[in-house]
Amino acid sequence: MEATVTRTGTEGKTWGGGNEPLRVSYGKMMMWFFILSDALTFSGFLASYGFARYKFSNSWPIADEVFNHFPFLHGVDAPMYYVALMTFILIFSSVTMVLAVDAGHQMKKAKVTLYMLLTIIGGLIFLGSQAWEWKNFITGTYGAIQTEGGNILQVVDDEGHRVAIADFVTSTPKERLQHERSNGLWFVDEPTIPAYDVQDVINSFEANPGLLIRTQELTERGEKVVLTRQESLAKLKAEATGVIEGANLVSNEYGNPLFADFFFFITGFHGFHVFTGVLINIIIFFNVLLGTYERKGSYEMVEKVGLYWHFVDLVWVFVFTFFYLV
């Protein structure tokens, strides 16, 4: 007895999808496998972030206070505005990718070219925005005082508004020379020395009676604890060990250092995916211009890179939710 074989009209190709799951090409199936494995990787990172945040929920930074910058609006409190704009741009680039894929199905080269170009521009704007956000996060805005236990103390006025250390501290002349490879151990560079030391902060704090200390601990209402004037002075004199400006992998002026560690790693990992997607889109874009897919009679390569781009956009929705909204 002869076996019945289903003919799909795609015999002769590497794999035409005949008698196979989902009836898709080999290339699209492999892209789905990659997306699945990458989704598991991101899931592990975000789950780790969730566990860390749960463990230190009473001292986790408040996102509205961390991500409140907007280009050309220095000093204006704009919580989440720029992050929302970044998210909109990335999601809109996913829309233009959908239009490029649809135009490819209709074999309309001009429209594929236009929508691929718009997708690339959207990706580049997102990457530039993320770099700008990183710069503000690293340099910081207000500064903070670090305690012996590794916690941070922030300075506020009597109405609870943040006060930058640079706005009230007067530094005394120092003869301290920063340790560099040229004047010390050849393989070690010392971190940048803060502009102010602890004694400068304490002296200037005492000279400004309208200032208070706010700890990184949160109340049941999700607000940070503000100490009285007497408690603030006592806290500074007893526990202050140094001044923090900005955030890095060791210290974080906004609160728990783990927040900065996860922020750099997860958003950096996602940014690398976006950067890779932009490079691939540029290659596909030039192939479209050269008529490579027109001669082949198929724009499937646009569809495959589109799957990757949609995945990158979807991952950002989860990153945005975890870091900025929750």
Coordinates of C-alpha atoms in Angstrom, one line a residue:
M1 CA 0.0 0.0 0.0
E2 CA 1.4 3.4 -0.9
A3 CA 1.4 6.2 1.6
T4 CA -0.6 9.3 0.8
V5 CA 1.6 12.4 0.3
T6 CA 0.2 15.9 0.5
R7 CA 1.5 18.2 -2.2
T8 CA 1.9 21.8 -1.2
G9 CA 3.4 23.3 -4.4
T10 CA 6.5 24.2 -2.5
E11 CA 8.5 21.0 -3.1
G12 CA 12.1 21.6 -4.0
K13 CA 12.7 24.3 -1.4
T14 CA 14.7 23.7 1.8
W15 CA 11.4 23.2 3.6
G16 CA 8.1 24.3 2.2
G17 CA 6.1 23.5 5.3
G18 CA 4.4 20.5 3.8
N19 CA 3.3 17.8 6.3
E20 CA 5.1 19.9 9.1
P21 CA 3.7 21.9 12.1
L22 CA 2.3 25.4 11.4
R23 CA 3.1 25.1 7.7
V24 CA 5.7 27.8 7.8
S25 CA 9.1 28.1 6.2
Y26 CA 12.2 26.8 7.8
G27 CA 13.5 30.3 8.3
K28 CA 10.4 31.5 10.1
M29 CA 10.3 28.4 12.3
M30 CA 13.9 29.0 13.4
M31 CA 13.1 32.6 14.2
W32 CA 10.2 31.5 16.4
F33 CA 12.6 29.1 18.2
F34 CA 15.0 32.0 18.8
I35 CA 12.2 34.2 20.0
L36 CA 11.0 31.5 22.4
S37 CA 14.5 31.0 23.9
D38 CA 15.1 34.8 24.2
A39 CA 11.7 35.2 25.9
L40 CA 12.8 32.7 28.5
T41 CA 16.0 34.6 29.1
F42 CA 14.1 37.9 29.6
S43 CA 11.6 36.1 31.8
G44 CA 14.4 35.0 34.1
F45 CA 15.9 38.5 34.3
L46 CA 12.5 40.1 35.1
A47 CA 11.7 37.4 37.6
S48 CA 15.0 38.0 39.4
Y49 CA 14.1 41.7 39.4
G50 CA 10.7 41.0 40.9
F51 CA 12.2 38.8 43.7
A52 CA 14.7 41.5 44.6
R53 CA 12.1 44.2 44.6
Y54 CA 9.8 42.2 46.8
K55 CA 12.7 41.5 49.3
F56 CA 13.6 45.2 49.5
S57 CA 10.1 46.6 48.9
N58 CA 10.4 48.9 51.9
S59 CA 13.4 50.7 50.5
W60 CA 13.0 50.5 46.7
P61 CA 13.3 53.8 44.8
I62 CA 10.2 55.5 43.6
A63 CA 10.2 55.5 39.8
D64 CA 8.4 58.9 39.5
E65 CA 11.3 60.5 41.3
V66 CA 14.0 58.7 39.4
F67 CA 12.7 59.1 35.8
N68 CA 11.4 62.7 35.9
H69 CA 13.6 64.4 33.3
F70 CA 12.7 65.7 29.9
P71 CA 15.0 67.2 27.2
F72 CA 15.3 71.0 27.2
L73 CA 13.1 71.2 30.4
H74 CA 15.8 71.4 33.0
G75 CA 14.4 71.6 36.5
V76 CA 10.9 70.7 35.4
D77 CA 9.4 67.7 37.2
A78 CA 8.0 65.5 34.4
P79 CA 7.7 62.0 35.9
M80 CA 7.5 59.3 33.2
Y81 CA 6.8 61.7 30.3
Y82 CA 10.0 61.0 28.4
V83 CA 9.7 57.2 29.1
A84 CA 6.2 57.3 27.8
L85 CA 7.4 59.1 24.6
M86 CA 10.1 56.5 24.1
T87 CA 7.6 53.7 24.5
F88 CA 5.2 55.3 22.0
I89 CA 8.0 55.7 19.4
L90 CA 9.1 52.1 19.7
I91 CA 5.5 50.8 19.5
F92 CA 4.9 53.1 16.5
S93 CA 8.0 51.5 14.8
S94 CA 6.3 48.2 15.2
V95 CA 3.3 49.5 13.3
T96 CA 5.5 50.6 10.5
M97 CA 7.1 47.2 10.4
V98 CA 3.6 45.6 10.1
L99 CA 2.9 47.9 7.1
A100 CA 6.3 46.9 5.6
V101 CA 5.4 43.2 5.9
D102 CA 2.0 43.8 4.4
A103 CA 3.5 45.8 1.5
G104 CA 5.9 42.9 0.9
H105 CA 3.0 40.5 0.6
Q106 CA 1.6 42.7 -2.1
M107 CA 5.0 43.0 -3.8
K108 CA 5.0 46.8 -3.5
K109 CA 8.7 47.6 -3.3
A110 CA 8.3 51.4 -2.8
K111 CA 6.0 51.0 0.2
V112 CA 8.3 48.3 1.8
T113 CA 11.2 50.8 1.4
L114 CA 9.3 53.6 3.0
Y115 CA 8.0 51.7 6.0
M116 CA 11.4 50.0 6.6
L117 CA 13.0 53.4 6.6
L118 CA 10.5 54.7 9.2
T119 CA 11.1 51.6 11.3
I120 CA 14.8 52.2 11.3
I121 CA 14.4 55.8 12.2
G122 CA 12.1 54.9 15.1
G123 CA 14.7 52.4 16.4
L124 CA 17.5 54.9 16.3
I125 CA 15.4 57.5 18.1
F126 CA 14.6 55.0 20.8
L127 CA 18.3 54.1 21.2
G128 CA 19.3 57.8 21.4
S129 CA 16.5 58.3 24.0
Q130 CA 17.7 55.4 26.1
A131 CA 21.3 56.7 26.0
W132 CA 20.1 60.1 27.2
E133 CA 18.1 58.5 30.0
W134 CA 21.2 56.5 31.0
K135 CA 23.3 59.7 31.1
N136 CA 20.8 61.4 33.5
F137 CA 20.6 58.3 35.7
I138 CA 24.4 58.0 35.9
T139 CA 25.1 61.6 36.6
G140 CA 22.1 62.1 39.0
T141 CA 20.4 65.3 39.9
Y142 CA 20.4 65.9 43.7
G143 CA 23.0 63.7 45.2
A144 CA 22.7 61.8 48.5
I145 CA 24.6 60.9 51.7
Q146 CA 25.6 57.3 52.2
T147 CA 25.5 55.7 55.7
E148 CA 27.6 53.0 57.3
G149 CA 25.0 50.3 56.5
G150 CA 25.0 51.2 52.8
N151 CA 21.7 53.0 52.9
I152 CA 21.3 56.6 51.6
L153 CA 19.9 59.8 53.1
Q154 CA 18.3 62.4 50.9
V155 CA 18.0 66.1 51.7
V156 CA 14.5 67.8 51.5
D157 CA 13.1 71.2 52.5
D158 CA 10.4 71.7 55.1
E159 CA 7.8 71.0 52.5
G160 CA 9.2 67.7 51.5
H161 CA 10.8 68.8 48.1
R162 CA 14.2 67.4 47.2
V163 CA 17.1 69.7 47.6
A164 CA 20.4 69.2 45.7
I165 CA 23.5 68.9 47.8
A166 CA 25.2 71.3 45.5
D167 CA 22.6 73.9 46.3
F168 CA 23.4 74.3 50.0
V169 CA 26.8 72.7 50.6
T170 CA 29.9 75.0 50.7
S171 CA 33.1 72.9 50.3
T172 CA 36.3 73.7 52.0
P173 CA 39.6 73.7 50.2
K174 CA 41.1 70.2 49.9
E175 CA 44.6 69.0 49.1
R176 CA 43.4 65.5 48.3
L177 CA 44.8 64.1 44.9
Q178 CA 42.7 61.6 43.1
H179 CA 44.5 58.3 42.7
E180 CA 45.2 57.5 39.0
R181 CA 47.3 55.0 37.1
S182 CA 49.8 57.8 36.5
N183 CA 50.4 58.6 40.1
G184 CA 49.7 55.2 41.9
L185 CA 49.2 51.6 41.1
W186 CA 49.4 51.3 37.3
F187 CA 46.4 48.9 37.1
V188 CA 44.0 50.8 39.4
D189 CA 42.0 54.0 38.8
E190 CA 40.2 55.5 41.8
P191 CA 36.5 56.5 41.2
T192 CA 35.9 60.2 40.8
I193 CA 36.3 62.1 44.1
P194 CA 33.0 63.7 45.2
A195 CA 33.0 67.5 45.2
Y196 CA 32.0 67.5 48.9
D197 CA 33.0 65.4 51.9
V198 CA 30.8 64.4 54.8
Q199 CA 31.9 67.2 57.1
D200 CA 31.1 69.8 54.4
V201 CA 27.6 68.4 54.2
I202 CA 27.1 68.4 58.0
N203 CA 28.4 71.9 58.5
S204 CA 26.3 73.3 55.7
F205 CA 23.2 71.3 56.9
E206 CA 23.5 72.8 60.3
A207 CA 23.8 76.3 58.8
N208 CA 20.4 75.8 56.9
P209 CA 17.7 75.3 59.5
G210 CA 15.0 74.7 56.8
L211 CA 16.5 71.4 55.7
L212 CA 15.5 67.9 56.8
I213 CA 16.7 64.3 56.1
R214 CA 14.6 61.8 54.2
T215 CA 15.5 58.1 54.5
Q216 CA 15.1 55.5 51.8
E217 CA 12.6 53.5 53.9
L218 CA 9.0 53.7 52.8
T219 CA 5.8 54.1 54.8
E220 CA 2.7 52.0 54.4
R221 CA 1.4 54.7 52.0
G222 CA 4.5 54.3 49.8
E223 CA 6.1 57.6 50.9
K224 CA 9.6 58.0 52.2
V225 CA 10.2 58.7 55.9
V226 CA 11.1 62.3 56.6
L227 CA 12.9 62.9 60.0
T228 CA 12.6 65.8 62.3
R229 CA 15.3 68.5 62.4
Q230 CA 16.8 67.0 65.5
E231 CA 16.6 63.5 64.2
S232 CA 18.1 64.6 60.9
L233 CA 21.2 66.2 62.6
A234 CA 21.7 63.2 64.8
K235 CA 21.4 60.8 61.8
L236 CA 23.9 62.7 59.8
K237 CA 26.5 63.0 62.6
A238 CA 26.2 59.3 63.6
E239 CA 25.9 57.4 60.3
A240 CA 27.0 59.5 57.4
T241 CA 30.1 58.1 55.7
G242 CA 30.2 59.7 52.2
V243 CA 28.5 61.6 49.4
I244 CA 26.9 59.8 46.4
E245 CA 26.3 61.6 43.1
G246 CA 24.3 59.7 40.5
A247 CA 24.1 55.9 40.2
N248 CA 26.4 53.1 39.2
L249 CA 26.9 49.4 39.9
V250 CA 28.1 50.1 43.4
S251 CA 26.1 53.0 44.7
N252 CA 22.8 54.7 43.9
E253 CA 21.7 58.1 45.0
Y254 CA 18.0 57.1 44.5
G255 CA 18.0 54.2 46.9
N256 CA 18.9 50.5 46.9
P257 CA 21.9 49.8 44.7
L258 CA 20.2 46.6 43.3
F259 CA 17.8 48.9 41.5
A260 CA 20.7 50.4 39.5
D261 CA 22.2 47.0 38.9
F262 CA 19.0 45.6 37.4
F263 CA 18.3 48.8 35.5
F264 CA 21.6 48.8 33.7
F265 CA 21.6 45.1 33.0
I266 CA 18.0 44.6 31.8
T267 CA 17.5 47.9 29.9
G268 CA 21.1 47.5 28.5
F269 CA 20.3 43.9 27.4
H270 CA 17.1 45.1 25.7
G271 CA 18.9 48.1 24.2
F272 CA 21.4 45.6 22.7
H273 CA 18.5 43.8 21.1
V274 CA 17.1 47.0 19.6
F275 CA 20.6 47.9 18.3
T276 CA 20.9 44.5 16.7
G277 CA 17.4 44.8 15.2
V278 CA 18.3 48.2 13.7
L279 CA 21.4 46.8 12.1
I280 CA 19.5 43.9 10.6
N281 CA 16.8 46.3 9.4
I282 CA 19.4 48.4 7.7
I283 CA 20.8 45.4 5.9
I284 CA 17.3 44.3 4.8
F285 CA 16.5 47.9 3.8
F286 CA 19.4 48.0 1.4
N287 CA 18.5 44.6 0.0
V288 CA 15.0 46.0 -0.7
L289 CA 16.6 49.0 -2.5
L290 CA 18.7 46.7 -4.6
G291 CA 15.7 44.6 -5.6
T292 CA 17.0 41.4 -4.0
Y293 CA 13.6 40.2 -2.8
E294 CA 11.8 41.5 -5.9
R295 CA 13.9 39.2 -8.0
K296 CA 13.3 36.3 -5.6
G297 CA 9.6 36.9 -5.8
S298 CA 9.2 36.9 -2.0
Y299 CA 9.7 39.4 0.8
E300 CA 9.7 36.7 3.5
M301 CA 13.0 38.0 4.9
V302 CA 11.2 41.3 5.8
E303 CA 8.6 39.2 7.6
K304 CA 11.2 37.2 9.5
V305 CA 13.0 40.4 10.7
G306 CA 9.6 41.8 11.5
L307 CA 8.9 38.9 13.9
Y308 CA 12.1 39.8 15.8
W309 CA 11.3 43.5 15.9
H310 CA 7.8 42.8 17.3
F311 CA 9.4 40.6 19.9
V312 CA 11.7 43.4 21.0
D313 CA 8.8 45.8 21.2
L314 CA 6.8 43.4 23.3
V315 CA 9.7 42.8 25.7
W316 CA 10.0 46.6 26.2
V317 CA 6.3 46.6 27.3
F318 CA 7.2 44.2 30.1
V319 CA 10.4 46.1 31.0
F320 CA 8.4 49.4 31.0
T321 CA 5.8 47.8 33.3
F322 CA 8.3 46.3 35.8
F323 CA 10.7 49.3 36.1
Y324 CA 8.4 52.3 35.5
L325 CA 4.8 51.5 36.4
V326 CA 4.7 48.9 39.1

